[in-house]
Short mmCIF file of C-alpha atoms and ligand atoms in Angstrom, two decimals:
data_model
loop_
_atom_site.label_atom_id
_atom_site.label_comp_id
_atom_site.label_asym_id
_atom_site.label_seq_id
_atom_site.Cartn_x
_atom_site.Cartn_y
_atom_site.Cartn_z
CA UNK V 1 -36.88 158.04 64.37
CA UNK V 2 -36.74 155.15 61.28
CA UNK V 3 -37.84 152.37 63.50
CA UNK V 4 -40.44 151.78 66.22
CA UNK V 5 -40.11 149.59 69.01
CA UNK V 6 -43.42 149.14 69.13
CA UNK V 7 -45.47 147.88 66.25
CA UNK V 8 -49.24 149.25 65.74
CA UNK V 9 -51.67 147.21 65.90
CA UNK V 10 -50.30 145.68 68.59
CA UNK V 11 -52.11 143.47 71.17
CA UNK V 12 -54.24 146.36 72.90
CA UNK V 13 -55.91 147.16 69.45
CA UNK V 14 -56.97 143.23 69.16
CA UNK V 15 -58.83 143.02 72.54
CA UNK V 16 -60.40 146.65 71.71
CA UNK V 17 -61.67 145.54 68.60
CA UNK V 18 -62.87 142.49 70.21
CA UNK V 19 -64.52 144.66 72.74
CA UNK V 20 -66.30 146.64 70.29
CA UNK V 21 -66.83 143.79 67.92
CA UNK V 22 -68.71 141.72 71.25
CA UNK V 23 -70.58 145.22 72.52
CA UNK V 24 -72.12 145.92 68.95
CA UNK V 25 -72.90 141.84 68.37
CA UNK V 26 -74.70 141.90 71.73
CA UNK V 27 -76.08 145.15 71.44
CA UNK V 28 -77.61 144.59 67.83
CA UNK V 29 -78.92 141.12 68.82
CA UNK V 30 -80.55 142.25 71.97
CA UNK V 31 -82.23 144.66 69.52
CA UNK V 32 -83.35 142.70 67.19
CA UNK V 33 -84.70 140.54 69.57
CA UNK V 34 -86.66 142.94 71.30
CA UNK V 35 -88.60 144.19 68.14
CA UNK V 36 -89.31 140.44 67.36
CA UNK V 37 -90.71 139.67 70.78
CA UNK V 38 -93.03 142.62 70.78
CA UNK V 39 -93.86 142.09 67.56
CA UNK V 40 -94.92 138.48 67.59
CA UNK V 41 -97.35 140.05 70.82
CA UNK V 42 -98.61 143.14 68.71
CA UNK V 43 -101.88 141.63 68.67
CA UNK V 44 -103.26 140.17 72.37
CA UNK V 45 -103.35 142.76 75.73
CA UNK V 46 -101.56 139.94 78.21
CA UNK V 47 -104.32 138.45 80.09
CA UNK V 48 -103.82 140.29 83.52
CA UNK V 49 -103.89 143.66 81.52
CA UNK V 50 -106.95 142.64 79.44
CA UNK V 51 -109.44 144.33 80.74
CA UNK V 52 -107.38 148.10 82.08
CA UNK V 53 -105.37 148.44 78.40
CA UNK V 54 -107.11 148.84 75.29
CA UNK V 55 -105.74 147.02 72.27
CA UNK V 56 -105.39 149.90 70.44
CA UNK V 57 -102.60 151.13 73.07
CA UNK V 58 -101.07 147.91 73.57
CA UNK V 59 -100.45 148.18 69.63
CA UNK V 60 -98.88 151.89 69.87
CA UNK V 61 -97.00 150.85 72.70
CA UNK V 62 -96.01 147.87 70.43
CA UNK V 63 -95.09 150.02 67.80
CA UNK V 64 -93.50 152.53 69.58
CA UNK V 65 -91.05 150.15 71.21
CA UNK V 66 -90.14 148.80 67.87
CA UNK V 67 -89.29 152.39 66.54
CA UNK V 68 -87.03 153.21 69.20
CA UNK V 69 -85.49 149.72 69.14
CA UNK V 70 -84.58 150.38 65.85
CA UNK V 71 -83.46 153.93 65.95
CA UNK V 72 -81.57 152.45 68.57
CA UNK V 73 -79.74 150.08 66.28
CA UNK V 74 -78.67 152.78 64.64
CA UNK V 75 -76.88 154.74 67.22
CA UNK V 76 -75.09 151.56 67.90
CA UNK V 77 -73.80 151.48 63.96
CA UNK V 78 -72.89 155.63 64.37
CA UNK V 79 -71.33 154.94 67.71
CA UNK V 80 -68.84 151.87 66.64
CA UNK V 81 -68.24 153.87 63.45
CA UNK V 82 -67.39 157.03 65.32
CA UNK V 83 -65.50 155.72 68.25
CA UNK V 84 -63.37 153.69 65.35
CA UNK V 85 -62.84 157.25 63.29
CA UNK V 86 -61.57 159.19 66.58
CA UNK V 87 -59.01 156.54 68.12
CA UNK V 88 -57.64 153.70 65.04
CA UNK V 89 -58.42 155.84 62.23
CA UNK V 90 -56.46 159.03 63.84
CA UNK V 91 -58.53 161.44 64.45
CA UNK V 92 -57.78 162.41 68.13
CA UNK V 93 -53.97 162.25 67.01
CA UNK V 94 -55.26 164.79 63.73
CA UNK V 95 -56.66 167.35 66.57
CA UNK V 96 -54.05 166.59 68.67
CA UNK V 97 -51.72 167.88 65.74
CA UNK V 98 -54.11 170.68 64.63
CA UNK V 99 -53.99 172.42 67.95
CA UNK V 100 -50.22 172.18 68.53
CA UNK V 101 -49.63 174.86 65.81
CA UNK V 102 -52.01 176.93 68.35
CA UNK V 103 -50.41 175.49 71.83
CA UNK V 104 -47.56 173.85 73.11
CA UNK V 105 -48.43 170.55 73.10
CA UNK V 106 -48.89 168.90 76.05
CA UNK V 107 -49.85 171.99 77.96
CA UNK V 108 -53.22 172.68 79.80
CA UNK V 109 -54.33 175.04 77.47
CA UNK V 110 -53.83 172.19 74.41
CA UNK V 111 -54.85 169.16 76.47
CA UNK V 112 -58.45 171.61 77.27
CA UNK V 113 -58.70 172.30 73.56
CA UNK V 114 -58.30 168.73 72.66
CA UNK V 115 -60.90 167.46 75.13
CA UNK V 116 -63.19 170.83 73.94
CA UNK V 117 -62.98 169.89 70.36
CA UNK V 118 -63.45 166.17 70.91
CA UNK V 119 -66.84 166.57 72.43
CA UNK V 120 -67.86 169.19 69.93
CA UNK V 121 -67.12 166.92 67.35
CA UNK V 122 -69.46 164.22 69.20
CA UNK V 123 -72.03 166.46 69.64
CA UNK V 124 -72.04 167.56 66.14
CA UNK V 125 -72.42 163.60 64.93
CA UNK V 126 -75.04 163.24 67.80
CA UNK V 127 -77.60 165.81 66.82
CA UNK V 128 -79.44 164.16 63.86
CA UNK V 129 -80.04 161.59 66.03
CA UNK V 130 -81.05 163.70 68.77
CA UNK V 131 -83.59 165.66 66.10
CA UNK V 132 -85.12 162.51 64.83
CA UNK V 133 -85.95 160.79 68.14
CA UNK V 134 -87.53 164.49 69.59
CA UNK V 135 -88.99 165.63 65.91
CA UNK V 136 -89.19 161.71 64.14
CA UNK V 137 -90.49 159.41 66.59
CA UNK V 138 -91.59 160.98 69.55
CA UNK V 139 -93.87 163.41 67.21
CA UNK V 140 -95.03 160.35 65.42
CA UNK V 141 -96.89 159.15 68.43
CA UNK V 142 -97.99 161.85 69.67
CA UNK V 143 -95.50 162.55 72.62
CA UNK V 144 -93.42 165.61 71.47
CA UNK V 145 -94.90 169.16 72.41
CA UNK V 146 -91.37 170.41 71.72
CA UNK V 147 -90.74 173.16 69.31
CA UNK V 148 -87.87 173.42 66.83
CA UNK V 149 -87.13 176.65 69.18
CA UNK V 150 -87.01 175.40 72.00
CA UNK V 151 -85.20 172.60 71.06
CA UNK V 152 -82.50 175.13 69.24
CA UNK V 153 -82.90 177.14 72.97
CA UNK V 154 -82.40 173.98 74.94
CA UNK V 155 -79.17 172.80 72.88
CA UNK V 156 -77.90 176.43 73.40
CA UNK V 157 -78.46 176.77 77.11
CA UNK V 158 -77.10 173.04 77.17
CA UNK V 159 -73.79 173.97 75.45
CA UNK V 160 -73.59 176.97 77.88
CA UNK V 161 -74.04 175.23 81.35
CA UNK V 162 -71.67 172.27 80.21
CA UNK V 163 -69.12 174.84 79.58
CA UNK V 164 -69.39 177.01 82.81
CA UNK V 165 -69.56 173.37 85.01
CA UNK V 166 -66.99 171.41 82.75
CA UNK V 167 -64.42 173.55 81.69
CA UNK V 168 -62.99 174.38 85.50
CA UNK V 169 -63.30 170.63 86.05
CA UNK V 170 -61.18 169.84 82.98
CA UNK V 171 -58.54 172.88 84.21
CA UNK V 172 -58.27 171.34 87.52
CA UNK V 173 -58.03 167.91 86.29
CA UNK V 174 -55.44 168.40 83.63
CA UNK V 175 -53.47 170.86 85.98
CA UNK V 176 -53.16 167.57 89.00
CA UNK V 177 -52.03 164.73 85.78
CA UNK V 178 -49.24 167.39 85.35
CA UNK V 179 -48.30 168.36 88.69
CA UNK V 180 -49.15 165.91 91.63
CA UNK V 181 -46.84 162.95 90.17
CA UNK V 182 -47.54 159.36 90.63
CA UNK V 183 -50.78 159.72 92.72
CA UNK V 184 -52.66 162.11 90.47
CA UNK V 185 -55.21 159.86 90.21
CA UNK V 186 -56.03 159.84 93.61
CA UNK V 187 -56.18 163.52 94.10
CA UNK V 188 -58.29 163.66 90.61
CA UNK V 189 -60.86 161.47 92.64
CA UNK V 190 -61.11 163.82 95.72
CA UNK V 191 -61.95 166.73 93.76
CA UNK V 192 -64.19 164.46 91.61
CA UNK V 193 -66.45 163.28 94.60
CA UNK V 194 -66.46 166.84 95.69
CA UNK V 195 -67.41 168.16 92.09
CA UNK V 196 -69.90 165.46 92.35
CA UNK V 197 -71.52 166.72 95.59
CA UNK V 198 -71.35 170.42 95.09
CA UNK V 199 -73.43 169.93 91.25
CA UNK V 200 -75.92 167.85 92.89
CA UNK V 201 -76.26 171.13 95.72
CA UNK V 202 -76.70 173.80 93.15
CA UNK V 203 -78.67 171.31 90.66
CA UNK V 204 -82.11 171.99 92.04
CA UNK V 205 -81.94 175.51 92.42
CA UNK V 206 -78.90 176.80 89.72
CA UNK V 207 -79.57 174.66 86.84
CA UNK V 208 -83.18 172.75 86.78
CA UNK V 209 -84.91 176.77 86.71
CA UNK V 210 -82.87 177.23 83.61
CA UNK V 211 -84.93 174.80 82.04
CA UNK V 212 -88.48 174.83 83.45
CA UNK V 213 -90.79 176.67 85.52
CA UNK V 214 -91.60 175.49 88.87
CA UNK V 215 -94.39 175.99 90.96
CA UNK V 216 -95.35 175.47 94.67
CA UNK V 217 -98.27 173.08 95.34
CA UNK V 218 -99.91 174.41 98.74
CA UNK V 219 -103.64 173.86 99.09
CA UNK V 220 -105.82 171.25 97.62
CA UNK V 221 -106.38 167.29 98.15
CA UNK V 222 -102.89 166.42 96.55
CA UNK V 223 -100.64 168.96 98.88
CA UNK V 224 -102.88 167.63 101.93
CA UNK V 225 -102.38 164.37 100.73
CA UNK V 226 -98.67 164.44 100.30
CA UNK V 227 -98.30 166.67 104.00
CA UNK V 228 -100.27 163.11 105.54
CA UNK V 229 -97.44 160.83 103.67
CA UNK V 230 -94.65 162.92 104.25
CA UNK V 231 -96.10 162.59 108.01
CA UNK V 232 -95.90 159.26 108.11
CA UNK V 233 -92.95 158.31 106.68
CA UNK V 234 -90.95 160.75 108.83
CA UNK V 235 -89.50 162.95 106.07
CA UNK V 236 -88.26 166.02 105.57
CA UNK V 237 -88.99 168.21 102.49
CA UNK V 238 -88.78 172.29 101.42
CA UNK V 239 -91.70 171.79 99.39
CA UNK V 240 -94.23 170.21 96.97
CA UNK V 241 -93.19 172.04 93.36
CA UNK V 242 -95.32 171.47 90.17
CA UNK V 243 -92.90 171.68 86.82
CA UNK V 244 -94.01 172.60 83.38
CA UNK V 245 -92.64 169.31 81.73
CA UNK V 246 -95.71 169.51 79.00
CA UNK V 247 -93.54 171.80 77.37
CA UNK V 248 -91.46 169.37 76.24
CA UNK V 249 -92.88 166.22 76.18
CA UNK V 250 -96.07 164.31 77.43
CA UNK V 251 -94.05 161.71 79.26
CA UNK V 252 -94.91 162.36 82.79
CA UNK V 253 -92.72 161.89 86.14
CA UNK V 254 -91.95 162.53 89.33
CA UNK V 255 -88.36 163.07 91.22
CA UNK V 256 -86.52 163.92 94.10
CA UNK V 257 -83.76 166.82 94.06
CA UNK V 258 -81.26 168.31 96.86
CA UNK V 259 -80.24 166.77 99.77
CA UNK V 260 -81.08 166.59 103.07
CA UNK V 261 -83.20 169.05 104.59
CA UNK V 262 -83.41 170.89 100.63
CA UNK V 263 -85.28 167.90 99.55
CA UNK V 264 -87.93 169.20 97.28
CA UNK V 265 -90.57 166.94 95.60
CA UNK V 266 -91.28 168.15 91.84
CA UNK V 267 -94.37 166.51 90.28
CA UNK V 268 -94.68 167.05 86.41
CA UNK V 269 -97.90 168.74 85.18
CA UNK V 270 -98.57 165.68 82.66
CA UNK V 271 -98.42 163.47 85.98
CA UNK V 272 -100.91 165.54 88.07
CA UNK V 273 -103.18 165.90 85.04
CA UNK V 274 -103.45 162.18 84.77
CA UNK V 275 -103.03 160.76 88.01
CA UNK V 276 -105.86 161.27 91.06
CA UNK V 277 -104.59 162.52 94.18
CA UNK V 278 -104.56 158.87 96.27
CA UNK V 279 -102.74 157.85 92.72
CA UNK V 280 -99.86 160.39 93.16
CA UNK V 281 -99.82 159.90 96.72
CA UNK V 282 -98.69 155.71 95.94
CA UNK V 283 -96.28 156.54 93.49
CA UNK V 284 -94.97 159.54 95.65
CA UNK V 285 -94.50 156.58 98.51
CA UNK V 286 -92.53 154.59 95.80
CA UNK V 287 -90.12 157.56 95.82
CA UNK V 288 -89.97 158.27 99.01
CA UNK V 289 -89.47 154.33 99.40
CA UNK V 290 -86.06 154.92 97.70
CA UNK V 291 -84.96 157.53 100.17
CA UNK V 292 -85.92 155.69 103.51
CA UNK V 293 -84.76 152.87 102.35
CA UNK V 294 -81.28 154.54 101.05
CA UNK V 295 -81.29 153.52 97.42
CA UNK V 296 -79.98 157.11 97.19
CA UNK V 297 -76.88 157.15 99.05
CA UNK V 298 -75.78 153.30 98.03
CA UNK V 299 -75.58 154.32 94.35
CA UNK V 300 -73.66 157.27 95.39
CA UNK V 301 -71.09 155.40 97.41
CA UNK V 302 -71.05 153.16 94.43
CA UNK V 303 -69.91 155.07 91.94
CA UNK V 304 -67.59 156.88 94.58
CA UNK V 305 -65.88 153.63 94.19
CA UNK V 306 -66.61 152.71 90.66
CA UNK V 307 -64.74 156.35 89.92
CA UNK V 308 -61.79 155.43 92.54
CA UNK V 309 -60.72 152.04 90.81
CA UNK V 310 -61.35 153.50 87.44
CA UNK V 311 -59.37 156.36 88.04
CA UNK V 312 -56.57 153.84 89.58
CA UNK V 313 -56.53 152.07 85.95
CA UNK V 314 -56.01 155.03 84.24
CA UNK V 315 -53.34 156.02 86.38
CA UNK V 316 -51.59 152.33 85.81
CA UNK V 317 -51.73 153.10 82.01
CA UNK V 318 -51.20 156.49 81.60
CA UNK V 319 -47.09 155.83 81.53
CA UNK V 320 -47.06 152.96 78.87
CA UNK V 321 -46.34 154.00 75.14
CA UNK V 322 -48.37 150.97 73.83
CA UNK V 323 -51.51 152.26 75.72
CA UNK V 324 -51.46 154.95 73.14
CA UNK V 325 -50.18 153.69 70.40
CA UNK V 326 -52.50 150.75 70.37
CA UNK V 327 -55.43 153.03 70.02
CA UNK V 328 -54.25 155.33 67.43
CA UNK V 329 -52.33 158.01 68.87
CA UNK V 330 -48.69 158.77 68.59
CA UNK V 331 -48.70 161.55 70.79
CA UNK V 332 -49.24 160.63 74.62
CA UNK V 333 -50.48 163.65 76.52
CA UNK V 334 -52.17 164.16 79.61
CA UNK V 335 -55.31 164.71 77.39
CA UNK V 336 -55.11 162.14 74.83
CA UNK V 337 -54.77 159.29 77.46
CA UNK V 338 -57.83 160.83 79.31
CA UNK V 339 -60.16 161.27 76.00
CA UNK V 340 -59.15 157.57 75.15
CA UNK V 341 -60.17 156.44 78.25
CA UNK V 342 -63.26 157.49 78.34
CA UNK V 343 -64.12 156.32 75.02
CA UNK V 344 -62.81 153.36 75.07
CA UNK V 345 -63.52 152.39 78.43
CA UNK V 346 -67.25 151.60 78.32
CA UNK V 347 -66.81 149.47 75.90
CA UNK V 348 -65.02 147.23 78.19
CA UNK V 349 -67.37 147.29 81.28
CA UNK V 350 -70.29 146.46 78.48
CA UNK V 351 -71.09 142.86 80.26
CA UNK V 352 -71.69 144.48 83.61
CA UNK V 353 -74.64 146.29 82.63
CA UNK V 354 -76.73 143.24 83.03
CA UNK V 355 -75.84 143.13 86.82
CA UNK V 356 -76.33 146.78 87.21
CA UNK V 357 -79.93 146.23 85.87
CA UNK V 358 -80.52 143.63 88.10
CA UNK V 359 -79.42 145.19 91.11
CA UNK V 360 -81.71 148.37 90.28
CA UNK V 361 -84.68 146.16 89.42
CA UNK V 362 -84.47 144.73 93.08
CA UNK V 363 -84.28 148.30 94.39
CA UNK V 364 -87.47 148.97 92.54
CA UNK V 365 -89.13 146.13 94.12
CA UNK V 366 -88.27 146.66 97.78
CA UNK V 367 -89.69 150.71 96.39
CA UNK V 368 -92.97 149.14 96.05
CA UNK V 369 -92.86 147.26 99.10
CA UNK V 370 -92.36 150.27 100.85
CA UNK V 371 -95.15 151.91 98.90
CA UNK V 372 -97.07 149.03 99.60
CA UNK V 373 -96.92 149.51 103.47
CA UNK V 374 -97.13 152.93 103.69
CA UNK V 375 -99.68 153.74 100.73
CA UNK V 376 -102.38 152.05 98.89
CA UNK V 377 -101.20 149.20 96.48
CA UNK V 378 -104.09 149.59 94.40
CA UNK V 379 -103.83 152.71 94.00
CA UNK V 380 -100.03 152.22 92.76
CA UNK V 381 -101.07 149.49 90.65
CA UNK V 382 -103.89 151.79 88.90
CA UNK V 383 -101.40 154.25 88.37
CA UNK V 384 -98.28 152.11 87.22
CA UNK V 385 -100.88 150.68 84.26
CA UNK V 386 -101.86 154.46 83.49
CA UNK V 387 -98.02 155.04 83.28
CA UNK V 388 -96.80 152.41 80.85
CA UNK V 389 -100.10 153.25 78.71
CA UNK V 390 -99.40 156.89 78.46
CA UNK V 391 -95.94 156.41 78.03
CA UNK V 392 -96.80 153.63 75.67
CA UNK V 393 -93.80 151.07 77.39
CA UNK V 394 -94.50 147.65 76.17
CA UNK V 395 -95.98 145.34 78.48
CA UNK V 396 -94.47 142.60 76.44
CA UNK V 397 -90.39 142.96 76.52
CA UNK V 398 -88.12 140.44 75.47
CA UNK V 399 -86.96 138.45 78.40
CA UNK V 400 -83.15 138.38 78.00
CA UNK V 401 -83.35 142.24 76.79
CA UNK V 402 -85.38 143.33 79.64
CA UNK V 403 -82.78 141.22 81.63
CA UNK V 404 -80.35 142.72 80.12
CA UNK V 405 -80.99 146.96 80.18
CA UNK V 406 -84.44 147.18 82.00
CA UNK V 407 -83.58 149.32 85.56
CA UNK V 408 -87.15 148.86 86.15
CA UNK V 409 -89.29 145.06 86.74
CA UNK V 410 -91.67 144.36 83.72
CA UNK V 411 -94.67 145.42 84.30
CA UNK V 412 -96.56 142.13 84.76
CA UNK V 413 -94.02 141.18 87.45
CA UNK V 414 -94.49 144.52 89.17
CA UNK V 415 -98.04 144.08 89.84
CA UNK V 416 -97.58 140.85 90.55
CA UNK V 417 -95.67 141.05 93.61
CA UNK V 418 -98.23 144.48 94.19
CA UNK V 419 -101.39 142.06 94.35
CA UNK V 420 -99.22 139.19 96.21
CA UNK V 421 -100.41 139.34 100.13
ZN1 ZN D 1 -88.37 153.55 91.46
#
């Protein structure tokens, strides 16, 4: 072929590298921003925390914010950069290439060693990142009890599990685009939502023991504690489990995993070890808030539906030569238009995340209510502040960033509306 019909860039390529262009703006501004805000309050605990947070930790929460801010920045810079190298400057079309002398191209067995490659690749750019924040920052202030072994161990095991769970996906997936015709799409989403529901079934008791220990809680003031809660907000659990998350981190937590009757409560050791029982107990009634109030199952039908309409895009693009060609690659495959997608497609839906923050800050809110009326607020509020001073969050945020990312209320507003009658 001498000529194209098409010429590259064409007008796809503009509004992508507008999308990018906004995104990294945004994202860099925010950022900068932040690390201003919390700077310019380095030096004054906010009245209504003045006399339950030393200065000293408002400072190293301070500084610690700034750190990750900017390490943050960073991965913004790498992930423009990278996302630019794969799709405009060829390098999905250069693997794309590379594994057609192996497989016939377009087949399942190419379109799976594309997709493999493309996340090894991302991986690969990933980890320094990964090491710095685990072995720069977090050791820095004091919050990383991970080895270089275990991290090495953890990466391993990581690679492993993604390839057992993924790969079958990615079979299935690339064997429907090439057989079920015009609706492929659709089909991709059933067994999606199924994949979906089946993971989050063999998560707790497959997958999480891979990673930590975990032990039953049955006697003492907290179990009895969380048996009288449990009572009284009419729920079901298999049991109270206490996980070894010192190993990695001093960043303590507390979750939820399985589903209905398998519901088990997991406390981390760094949470007990802080917390008092009546302490737990509130922020275990936060949790349990989000169940009874089904927090849970909305942002699963959600994304049942963010996954259908997305899934109908791709499907609507998958056919057109200039979906392809205006992000760098000549070949169209199965594959190709699926890796793009993905890549390109958050940039795209960056401008909803502030409404997705919003809507999960009001779902933290209506948590604490909950907590409120079946637990001790007090006792939620003394834990929240030991929280965000052991995890050294800033009580100080920027406004529009918070706005912007924060899935959680500032802190100040939370115990506000805590202390309000
Ligand atoms: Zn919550």
């Amino acid at each position: 072929m001498a000529y194209s019909s098409r010429r590259v860039p064409n007008a796809l390529t503009w509004l992508f590298l507008a999308a990018l262009g906004a995104e990294a703006a945004t994202r860099l501004w925010l950022a900068a921003r932040q690390i201003r805000h919390v700077s310019a309050h380095r030096d004054s605990v906010p009245a209504s925390f003045a006399d339950s947070i030393p200065l000293a930790a408002h400072q190293k929460a301070a500084d610690y914010t700034a750190a990750k801010t900017r390490l943050g920045m960073i991965d913004v810079l790498v992930g423009a950069a990278v996302l630019l190298v794969f799709t405009l400057g060829g390098l999905i079309q250069w693997l794309s290439d590379a594994w057609s002398a192996v497989f016939a191209t377009g087949s399942i067995a190419h379109g799976t060693a594309l997709l493999l490659s493309i996340v090894f690749v991302q991986a690969l750019i990933g980890l320094p990142l990964a090491a710095y924040r685990t072995f720069g920052i977090e050791a820095r202030f004091g919050f990383n009890r991970m080895t270089l072994r275990l991290f090495i161990a953890d990466l391993v095991k990581h690679a492993v599990v993604g390839l057992v769970l993924g790969v079958p996906l990615l079979l299935a997936v690339l064997w429907l685009m090439g057989k079920m015709g015009t609706y492929w799409w659709f089909y991709v989403w059933l067994v999606w939502i199924a994949y979906s529901g089946a993971l989050m079934m063999i998560y707790p008791a497959l997958i999480l023991p891979l990673f930590n220990r975990f032990t039953p809680i049955t006697d003492g003031e907290l179990a009895a504690r969380v048996a009288r809660l449990l009572e009284r907000c009419g729920f079901k659990s298999s049991g109270l489990y206490l996980m070894d998350g010192s190993k990695r981190s001093s960043h303590g937590n507390a979750f939820f995993t399985g589903f209905g009757a398998a519901k088990r409560i997991v406390l981390f050791d760094t949470l007990v070890s802080r917390l008092q029982p009546p302490e737990v107990e509130a922020v275990l009634a936060h949790e349990l808030g989000h169940y009874r109030l089904h927090h849970i199952a909305k942002a699963m039908a959600l994304s049942a539906a963010v996954s259908f309409a997305v899934l109908w895009v791709l499907g609507q693009l998958i056919g057109h030569s200039w979906f392809y060609e205006g992000l760098g690659v000549r070949t169209a495959t199965d594959a190709a238009a699926l890796a793009l997608f993905l890549m390109v497609l958050p940039e795209f839906l960056f401008f909803v995340q502030p409404l997705l923050s919003r809507y999960s800050r009001k779902r933290e809110y209506e948590a604490d209510a909950y907590a409120k009326s079946h637990a001790s607020a007090a006792e939620l509020e003394r834990a929240l502040v030991k929280l965000y001073q052991d995890n050294a969050a800033t009580l100080t945020p920027d406004p529009l960033h918070s706005a912007f990312y924060d899935s959680h209320p500032p802190a100040a507003m939370r115990i506000a509306r805590l202390e309000a009658k």
